[in-house]
Coordinates of C-alpha atoms in Angstrom, one line a residue:
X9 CA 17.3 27.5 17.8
X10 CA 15.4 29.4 15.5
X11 CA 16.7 33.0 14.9
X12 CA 15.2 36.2 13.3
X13 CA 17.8 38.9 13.3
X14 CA 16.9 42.7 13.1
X15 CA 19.5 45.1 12.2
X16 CA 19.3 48.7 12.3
X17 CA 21.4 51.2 10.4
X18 CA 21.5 54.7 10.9
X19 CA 22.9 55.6 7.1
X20 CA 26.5 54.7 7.6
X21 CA 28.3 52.8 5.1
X22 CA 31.5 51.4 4.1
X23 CA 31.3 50.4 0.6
X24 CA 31.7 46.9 -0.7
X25 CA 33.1 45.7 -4.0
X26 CA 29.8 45.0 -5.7
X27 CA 29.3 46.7 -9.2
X28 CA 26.0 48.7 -9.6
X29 CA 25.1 49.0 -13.6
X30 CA 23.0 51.4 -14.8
X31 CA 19.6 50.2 -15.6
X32 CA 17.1 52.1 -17.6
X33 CA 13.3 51.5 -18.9
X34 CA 12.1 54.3 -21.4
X35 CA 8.9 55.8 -21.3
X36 CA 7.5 53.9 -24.5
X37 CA 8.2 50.5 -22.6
X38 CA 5.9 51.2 -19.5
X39 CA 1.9 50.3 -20.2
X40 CA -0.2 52.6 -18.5
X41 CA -4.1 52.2 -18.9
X42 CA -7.4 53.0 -16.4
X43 CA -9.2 50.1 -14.9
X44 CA -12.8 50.1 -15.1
X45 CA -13.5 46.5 -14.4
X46 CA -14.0 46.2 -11.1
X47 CA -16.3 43.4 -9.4
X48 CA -17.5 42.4 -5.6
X49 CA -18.4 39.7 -4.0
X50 CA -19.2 39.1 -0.3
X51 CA -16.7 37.6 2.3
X52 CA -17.4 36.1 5.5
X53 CA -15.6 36.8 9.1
X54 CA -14.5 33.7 10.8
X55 CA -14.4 34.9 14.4
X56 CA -12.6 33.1 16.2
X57 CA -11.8 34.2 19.7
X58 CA -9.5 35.6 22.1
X59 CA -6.0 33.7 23.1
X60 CA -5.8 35.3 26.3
X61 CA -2.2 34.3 27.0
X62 CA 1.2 35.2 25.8
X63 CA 1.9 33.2 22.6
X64 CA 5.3 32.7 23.3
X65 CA 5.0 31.5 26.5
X66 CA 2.9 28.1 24.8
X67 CA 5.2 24.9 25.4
X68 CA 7.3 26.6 27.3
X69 CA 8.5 29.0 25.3
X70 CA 10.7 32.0 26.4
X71 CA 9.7 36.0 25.8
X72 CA 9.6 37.2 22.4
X73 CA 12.2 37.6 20.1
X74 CA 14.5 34.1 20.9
X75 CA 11.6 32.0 20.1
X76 CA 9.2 32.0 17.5
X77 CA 5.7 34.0 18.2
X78 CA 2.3 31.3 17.8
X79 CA -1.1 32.9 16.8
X80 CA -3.9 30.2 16.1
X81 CA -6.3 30.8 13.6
X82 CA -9.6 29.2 12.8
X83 CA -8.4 25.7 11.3
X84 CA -5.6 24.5 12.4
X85 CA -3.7 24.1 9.4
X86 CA -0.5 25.3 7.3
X87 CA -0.8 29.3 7.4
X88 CA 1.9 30.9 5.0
X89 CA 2.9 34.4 3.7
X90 CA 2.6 36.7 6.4
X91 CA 2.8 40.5 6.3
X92 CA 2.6 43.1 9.3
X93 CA 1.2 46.7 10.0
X94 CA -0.2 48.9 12.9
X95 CA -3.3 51.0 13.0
X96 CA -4.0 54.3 13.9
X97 CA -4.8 53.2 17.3
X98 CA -2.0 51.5 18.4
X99 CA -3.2 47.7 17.1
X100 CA -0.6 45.2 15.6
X101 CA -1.6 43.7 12.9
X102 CA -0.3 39.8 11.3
X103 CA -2.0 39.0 8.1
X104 CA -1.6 35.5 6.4
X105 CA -3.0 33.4 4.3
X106 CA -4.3 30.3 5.9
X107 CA -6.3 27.0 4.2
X108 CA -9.7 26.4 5.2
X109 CA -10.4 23.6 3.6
X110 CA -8.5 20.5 2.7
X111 CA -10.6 19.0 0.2
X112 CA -10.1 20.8 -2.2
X113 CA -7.8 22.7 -0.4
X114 CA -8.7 27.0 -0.9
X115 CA -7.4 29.9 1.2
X116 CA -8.6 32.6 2.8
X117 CA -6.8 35.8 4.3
X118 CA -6.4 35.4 8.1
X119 CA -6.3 38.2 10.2
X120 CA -4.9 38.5 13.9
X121 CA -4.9 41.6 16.2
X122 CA -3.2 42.5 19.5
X123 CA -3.9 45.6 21.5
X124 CA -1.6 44.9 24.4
X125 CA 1.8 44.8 22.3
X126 CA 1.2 41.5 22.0
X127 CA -0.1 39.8 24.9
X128 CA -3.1 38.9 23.6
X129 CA -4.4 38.1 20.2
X130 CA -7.9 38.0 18.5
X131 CA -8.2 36.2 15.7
X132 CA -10.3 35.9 12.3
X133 CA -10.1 34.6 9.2
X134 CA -11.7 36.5 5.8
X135 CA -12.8 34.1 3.3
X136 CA -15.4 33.4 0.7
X137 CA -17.4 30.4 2.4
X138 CA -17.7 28.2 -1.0
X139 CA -14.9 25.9 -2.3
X140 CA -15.6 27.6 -6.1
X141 CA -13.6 30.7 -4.8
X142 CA -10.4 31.2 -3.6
X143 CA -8.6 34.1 -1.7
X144 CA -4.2 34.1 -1.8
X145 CA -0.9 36.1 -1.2
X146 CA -2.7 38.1 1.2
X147 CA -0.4 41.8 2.0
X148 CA -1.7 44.3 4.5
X149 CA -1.1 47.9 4.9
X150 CA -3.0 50.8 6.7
X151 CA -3.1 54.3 6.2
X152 CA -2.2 57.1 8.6
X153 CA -5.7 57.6 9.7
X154 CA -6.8 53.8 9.8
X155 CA -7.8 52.4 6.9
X156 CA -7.0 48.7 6.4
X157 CA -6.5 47.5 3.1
X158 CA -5.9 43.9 2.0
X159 CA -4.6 43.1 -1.3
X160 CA -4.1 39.2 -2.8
X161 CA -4.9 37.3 -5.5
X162 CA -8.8 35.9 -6.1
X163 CA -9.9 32.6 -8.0
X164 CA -13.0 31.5 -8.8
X165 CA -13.3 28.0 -10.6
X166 CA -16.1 25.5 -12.3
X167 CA -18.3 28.5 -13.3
X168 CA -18.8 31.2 -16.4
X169 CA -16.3 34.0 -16.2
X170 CA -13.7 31.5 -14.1
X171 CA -10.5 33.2 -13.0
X172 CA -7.2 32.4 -11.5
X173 CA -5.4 34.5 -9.9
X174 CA -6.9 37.8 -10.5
X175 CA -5.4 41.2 -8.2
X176 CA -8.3 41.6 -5.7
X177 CA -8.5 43.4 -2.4
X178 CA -10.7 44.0 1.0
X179 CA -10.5 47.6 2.9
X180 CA -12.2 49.1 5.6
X181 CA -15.8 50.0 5.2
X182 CA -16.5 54.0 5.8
X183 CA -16.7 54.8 9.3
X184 CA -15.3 51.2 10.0
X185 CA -11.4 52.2 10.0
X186 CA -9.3 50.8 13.0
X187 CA -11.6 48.2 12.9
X188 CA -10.5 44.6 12.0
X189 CA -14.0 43.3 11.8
X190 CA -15.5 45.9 9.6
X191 CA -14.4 45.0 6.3
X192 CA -15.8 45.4 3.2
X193 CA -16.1 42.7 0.6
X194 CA -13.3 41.7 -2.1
X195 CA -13.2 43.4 -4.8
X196 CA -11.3 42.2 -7.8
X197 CA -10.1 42.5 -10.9
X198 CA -11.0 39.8 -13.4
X199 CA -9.5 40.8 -16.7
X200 CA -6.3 40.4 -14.8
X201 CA -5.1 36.6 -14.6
X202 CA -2.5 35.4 -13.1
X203 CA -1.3 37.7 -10.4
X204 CA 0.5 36.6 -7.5
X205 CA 3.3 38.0 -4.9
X206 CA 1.8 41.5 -4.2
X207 CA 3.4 43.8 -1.6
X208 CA 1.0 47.1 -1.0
X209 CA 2.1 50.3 0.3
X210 CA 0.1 53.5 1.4
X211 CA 0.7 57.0 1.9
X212 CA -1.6 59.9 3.8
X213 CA -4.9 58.7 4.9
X214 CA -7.5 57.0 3.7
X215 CA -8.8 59.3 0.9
X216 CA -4.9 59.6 -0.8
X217 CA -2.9 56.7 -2.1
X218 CA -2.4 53.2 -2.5
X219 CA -0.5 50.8 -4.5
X220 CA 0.0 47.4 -4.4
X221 CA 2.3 45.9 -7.1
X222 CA 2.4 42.5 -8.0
X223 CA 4.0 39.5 -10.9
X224 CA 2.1 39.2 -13.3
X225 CA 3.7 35.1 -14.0
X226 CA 2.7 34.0 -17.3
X227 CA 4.0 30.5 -16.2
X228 CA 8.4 31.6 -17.3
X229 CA 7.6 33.0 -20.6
X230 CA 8.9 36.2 -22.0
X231 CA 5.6 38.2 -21.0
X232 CA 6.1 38.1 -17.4
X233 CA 5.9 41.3 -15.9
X234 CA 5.5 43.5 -12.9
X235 CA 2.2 45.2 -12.3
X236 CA 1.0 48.2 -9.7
X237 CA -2.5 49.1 -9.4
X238 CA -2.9 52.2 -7.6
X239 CA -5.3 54.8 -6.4
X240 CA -5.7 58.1 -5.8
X241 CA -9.4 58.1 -4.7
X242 CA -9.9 54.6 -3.5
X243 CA -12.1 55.2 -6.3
X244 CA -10.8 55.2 -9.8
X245 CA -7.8 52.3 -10.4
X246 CA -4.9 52.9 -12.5
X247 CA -2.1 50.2 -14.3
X248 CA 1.2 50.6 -14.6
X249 CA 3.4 47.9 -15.9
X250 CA 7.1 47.0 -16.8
X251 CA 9.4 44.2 -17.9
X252 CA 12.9 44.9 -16.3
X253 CA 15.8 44.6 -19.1
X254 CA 17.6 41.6 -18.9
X255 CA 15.2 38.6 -18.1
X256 CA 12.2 37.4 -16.5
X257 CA 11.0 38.8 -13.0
X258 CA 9.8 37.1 -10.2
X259 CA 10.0 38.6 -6.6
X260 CA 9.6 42.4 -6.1
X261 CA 9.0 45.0 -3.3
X262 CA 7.8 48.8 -3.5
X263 CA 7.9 51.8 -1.6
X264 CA 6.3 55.5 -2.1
X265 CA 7.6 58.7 -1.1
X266 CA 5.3 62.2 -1.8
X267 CA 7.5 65.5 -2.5
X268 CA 5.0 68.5 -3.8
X269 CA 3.3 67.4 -6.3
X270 CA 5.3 64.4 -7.0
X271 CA 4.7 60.6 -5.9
X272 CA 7.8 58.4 -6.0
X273 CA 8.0 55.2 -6.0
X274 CA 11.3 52.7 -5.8
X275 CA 11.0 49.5 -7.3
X276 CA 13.4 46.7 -6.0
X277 CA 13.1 43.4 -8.4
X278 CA 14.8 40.3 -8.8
X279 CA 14.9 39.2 -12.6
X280 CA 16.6 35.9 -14.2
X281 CA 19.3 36.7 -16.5
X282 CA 20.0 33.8 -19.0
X283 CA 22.8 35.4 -20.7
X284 CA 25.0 34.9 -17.6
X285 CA 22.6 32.4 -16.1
X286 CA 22.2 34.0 -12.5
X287 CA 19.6 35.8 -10.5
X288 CA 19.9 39.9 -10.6
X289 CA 18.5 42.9 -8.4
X290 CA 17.5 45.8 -10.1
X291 CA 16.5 49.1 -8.1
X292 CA 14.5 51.6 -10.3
X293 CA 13.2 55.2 -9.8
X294 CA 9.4 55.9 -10.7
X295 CA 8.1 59.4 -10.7
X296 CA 4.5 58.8 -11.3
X297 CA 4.4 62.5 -12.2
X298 CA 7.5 62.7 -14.3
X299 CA 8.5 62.0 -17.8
X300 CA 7.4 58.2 -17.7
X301 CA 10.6 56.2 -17.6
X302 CA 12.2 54.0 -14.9
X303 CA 16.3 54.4 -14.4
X304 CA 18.6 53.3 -11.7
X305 CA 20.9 50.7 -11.1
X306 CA 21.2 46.5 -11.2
X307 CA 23.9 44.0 -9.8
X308 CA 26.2 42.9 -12.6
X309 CA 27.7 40.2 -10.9
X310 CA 27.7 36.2 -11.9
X311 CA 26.4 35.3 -8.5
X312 CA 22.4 34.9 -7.4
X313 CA 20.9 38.3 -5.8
X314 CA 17.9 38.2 -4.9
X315 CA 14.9 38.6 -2.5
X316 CA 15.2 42.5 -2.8
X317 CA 13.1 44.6 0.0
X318 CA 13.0 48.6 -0.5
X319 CA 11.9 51.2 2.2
X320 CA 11.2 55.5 1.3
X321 CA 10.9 57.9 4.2
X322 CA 10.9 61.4 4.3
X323 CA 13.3 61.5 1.0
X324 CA 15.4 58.9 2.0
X325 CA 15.2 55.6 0.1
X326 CA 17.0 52.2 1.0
X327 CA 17.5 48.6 -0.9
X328 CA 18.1 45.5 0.7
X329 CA 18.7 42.1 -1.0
X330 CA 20.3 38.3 -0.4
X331 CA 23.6 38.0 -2.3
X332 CA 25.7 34.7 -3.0
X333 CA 29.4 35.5 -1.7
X334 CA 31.6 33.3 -2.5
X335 CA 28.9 30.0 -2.2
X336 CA 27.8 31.6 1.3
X337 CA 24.6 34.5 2.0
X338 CA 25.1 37.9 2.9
X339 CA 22.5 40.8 3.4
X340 CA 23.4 43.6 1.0
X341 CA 22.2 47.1 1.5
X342 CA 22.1 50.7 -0.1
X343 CA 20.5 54.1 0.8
X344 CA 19.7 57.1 -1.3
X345 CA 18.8 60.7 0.8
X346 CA 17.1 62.6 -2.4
X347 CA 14.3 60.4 -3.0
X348 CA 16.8 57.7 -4.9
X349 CA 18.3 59.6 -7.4
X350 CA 21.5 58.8 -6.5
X351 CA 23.0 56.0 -4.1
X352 CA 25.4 54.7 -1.7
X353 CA 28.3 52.4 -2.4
X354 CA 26.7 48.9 -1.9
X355 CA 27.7 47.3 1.5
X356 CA 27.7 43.9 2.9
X357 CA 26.1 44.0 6.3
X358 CA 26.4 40.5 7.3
X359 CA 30.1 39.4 6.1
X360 CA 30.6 36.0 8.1
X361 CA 30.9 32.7 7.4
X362 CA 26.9 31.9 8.4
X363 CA 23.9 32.4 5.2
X364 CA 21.6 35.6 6.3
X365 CA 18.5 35.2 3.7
X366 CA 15.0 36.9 3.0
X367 CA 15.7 40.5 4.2
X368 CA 12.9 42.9 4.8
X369 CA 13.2 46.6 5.6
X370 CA 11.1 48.9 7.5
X371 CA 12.1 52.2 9.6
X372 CA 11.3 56.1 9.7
X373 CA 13.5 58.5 7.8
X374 CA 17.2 58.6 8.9
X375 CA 16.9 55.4 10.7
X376 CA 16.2 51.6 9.0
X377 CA 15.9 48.5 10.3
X378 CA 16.6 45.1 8.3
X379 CA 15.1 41.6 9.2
X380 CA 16.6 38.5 8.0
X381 CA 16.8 34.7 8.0
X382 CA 20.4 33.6 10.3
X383 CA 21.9 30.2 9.6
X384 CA 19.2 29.2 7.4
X385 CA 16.7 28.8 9.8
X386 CA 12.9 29.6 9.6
X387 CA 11.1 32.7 10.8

């Protein structure tokens, strides 16, 4: 049987034998810039009904949680990459991306909403209804007051100014928040190739802040970064990249926590470190405010970590990532309570004998709760 576990942990830990080196980018290291080229182009809503039945009750299927959850979408094909929010309202949200056409194949952001905790789902699929463009790595999150915003990565091929891969996003139009078929068109960002695997975070309402931070995968090579673009305004765009010391990124996660005047980010990334030929975790401090620099801490171990998820509420902060014990998976975990400046002993919150993989976090202050992979098995 397929198994999703959740976990919640209420800031208690034991401690586990895992080193945690310090880890430090300086201020002179981090490229900060305005972005002023910013372009639109109109997408189309695939509406595509009501299911007006209980998704896990198709073939037979028990209530939620022991079996897997089935939303249908407009085409019937492989959907991928999904990512989770509620409105103001009350409305669950599941965002994926999902391939409407096969020949060539191109992707647009699929969108399905429940009102009735899950009961019933309406579905829709955002996309740009011509096989030149191409809409990816779709991550939703909504603001305190209802505004949607969509962030992923936008193509357009066989035409002048082609791009691949290029940050892009879809939000709610004014007056149109809590409203998943009143969204405006992508805008996108096409000096920037090559962007994939965002996660986007918010905090306040709509008129405060956004980031969504993404790789920026200059196919393994040495310039291989992590980028945020964030707003203030939902007007003016700003850049912020890094390269964490020691190798290569790849996947990443971000939170944001606000103190006075002060926006915090944490910064979990996996990076691959050649010298000892292993996959790290990294988990850096970013005062957008502050002096500039990124410190905190990374695994110093010889075994694969990775997958890292981070979570800020309130001023406490938490890490979660996959660790390689001893040839088997375990769910690691840490928690700050002053914003990440300093952090708990690392603990192991799944030591057994079966591989827990792909942790995600998500909870309200004091209180977290961490999703994961059991036995190998998919979501």
């Amino acid at each position: 049987m397929k198994k999703l576990f959740i976990l919640m942990v209420y800031l208690v830990a034991s401690g586990f034998a895992v080193e945690m080196i310090p880890a430090y980018i300086p201020a002179s290291a981090i490229h900060k810039e305005v972005l002023l080229a910013t372009m639109e182009i109109k997408a189309e809503c695939v509406y595509t009904g009501i299911t007006d039945y209980p998704p896990w009750l198709e073939h037979g299927r028990d209530a939620p949680w022991g079996t897997d959850v089935r939303i249908d979408d407009a085409f019937d094909v492989d959907d991928v990459l999904t990512s989770m929010a509620e409105d103001a309202l009350g409305r669950i949200y599941v965002c994926y991306e999902t391939a409407w056409s096969t020949s060539p194949v191109r992707y647009g952001w699929g969108l399905a909403t429940s009102v009735d905790n899950g009961q019933t789902w309406d579905n829709r699929v955002y996309r740009i209804a011509d096989t030149d463009y191409n809409l990816r790595y779709p991550e939703i999150a909504i603001t305190d007051d209802g505004k949607i915003w969509i962030w992923g990565s936008f193509s357009k091929y066989n035409q002048p100014n082609a791009v691949t891969n290029a940050p892009g996003f879809m939000r709610s139009n004014i007056g149109g928040y809590n409203d998943p078929d009143n969204l405006a068109g992508v805008i996108y960002f096409g000096s920037l190739p090559n962007f994939t695997y965002p996660e986007v975070v918010t905090w306040g309402n709509g008129n405060q802040f956004v980031i969504a931070q993404y790789l920026d995968d200059e196919a393994g090579t040495s310039s291989d970064q992590i980028f945020c673009l964030f707003s203030h305004d939902s007007t003016a765009y700003y850049g912020l990249s890094f390269t964490p010391s020691g190798g290569d990124p790849e996947k990443a996660s971000i939170s944001v926590d606000v103190v006075g005047n002060d926006t915090i980010l944490i910064h979990g990334i996996e990076y691959y470190d050649a010298a000892g030929s292993d996959w790290d975790v990294v988990c850096y401090l970013d005062t957008l405010n502050g002096s500039g620099g990124l410190y905190g801490w990374g695994t110093g171990n010889t075994n694969d970590d990775r997958y890292p998820s981070v979570f800020a509420s309130q001023g406490y902060a938490y890490i979660a990532y996959q660790a390689d014990v001893g040839g088997e998976h375990d769910i690691m975990f840490s928690s700050s309570t002053d914003y990440g400046e300093n952090w708990s002993a690392i603990d192991d919150l799944t030591n057994d004998v079966a591989d827990e993989t792909y942790p995600r976090l998500y909870g309200y202050s004091t209180t977290i709760g961490c999703a994961y992979n059991y036995a190998q098995s998919d979501v």
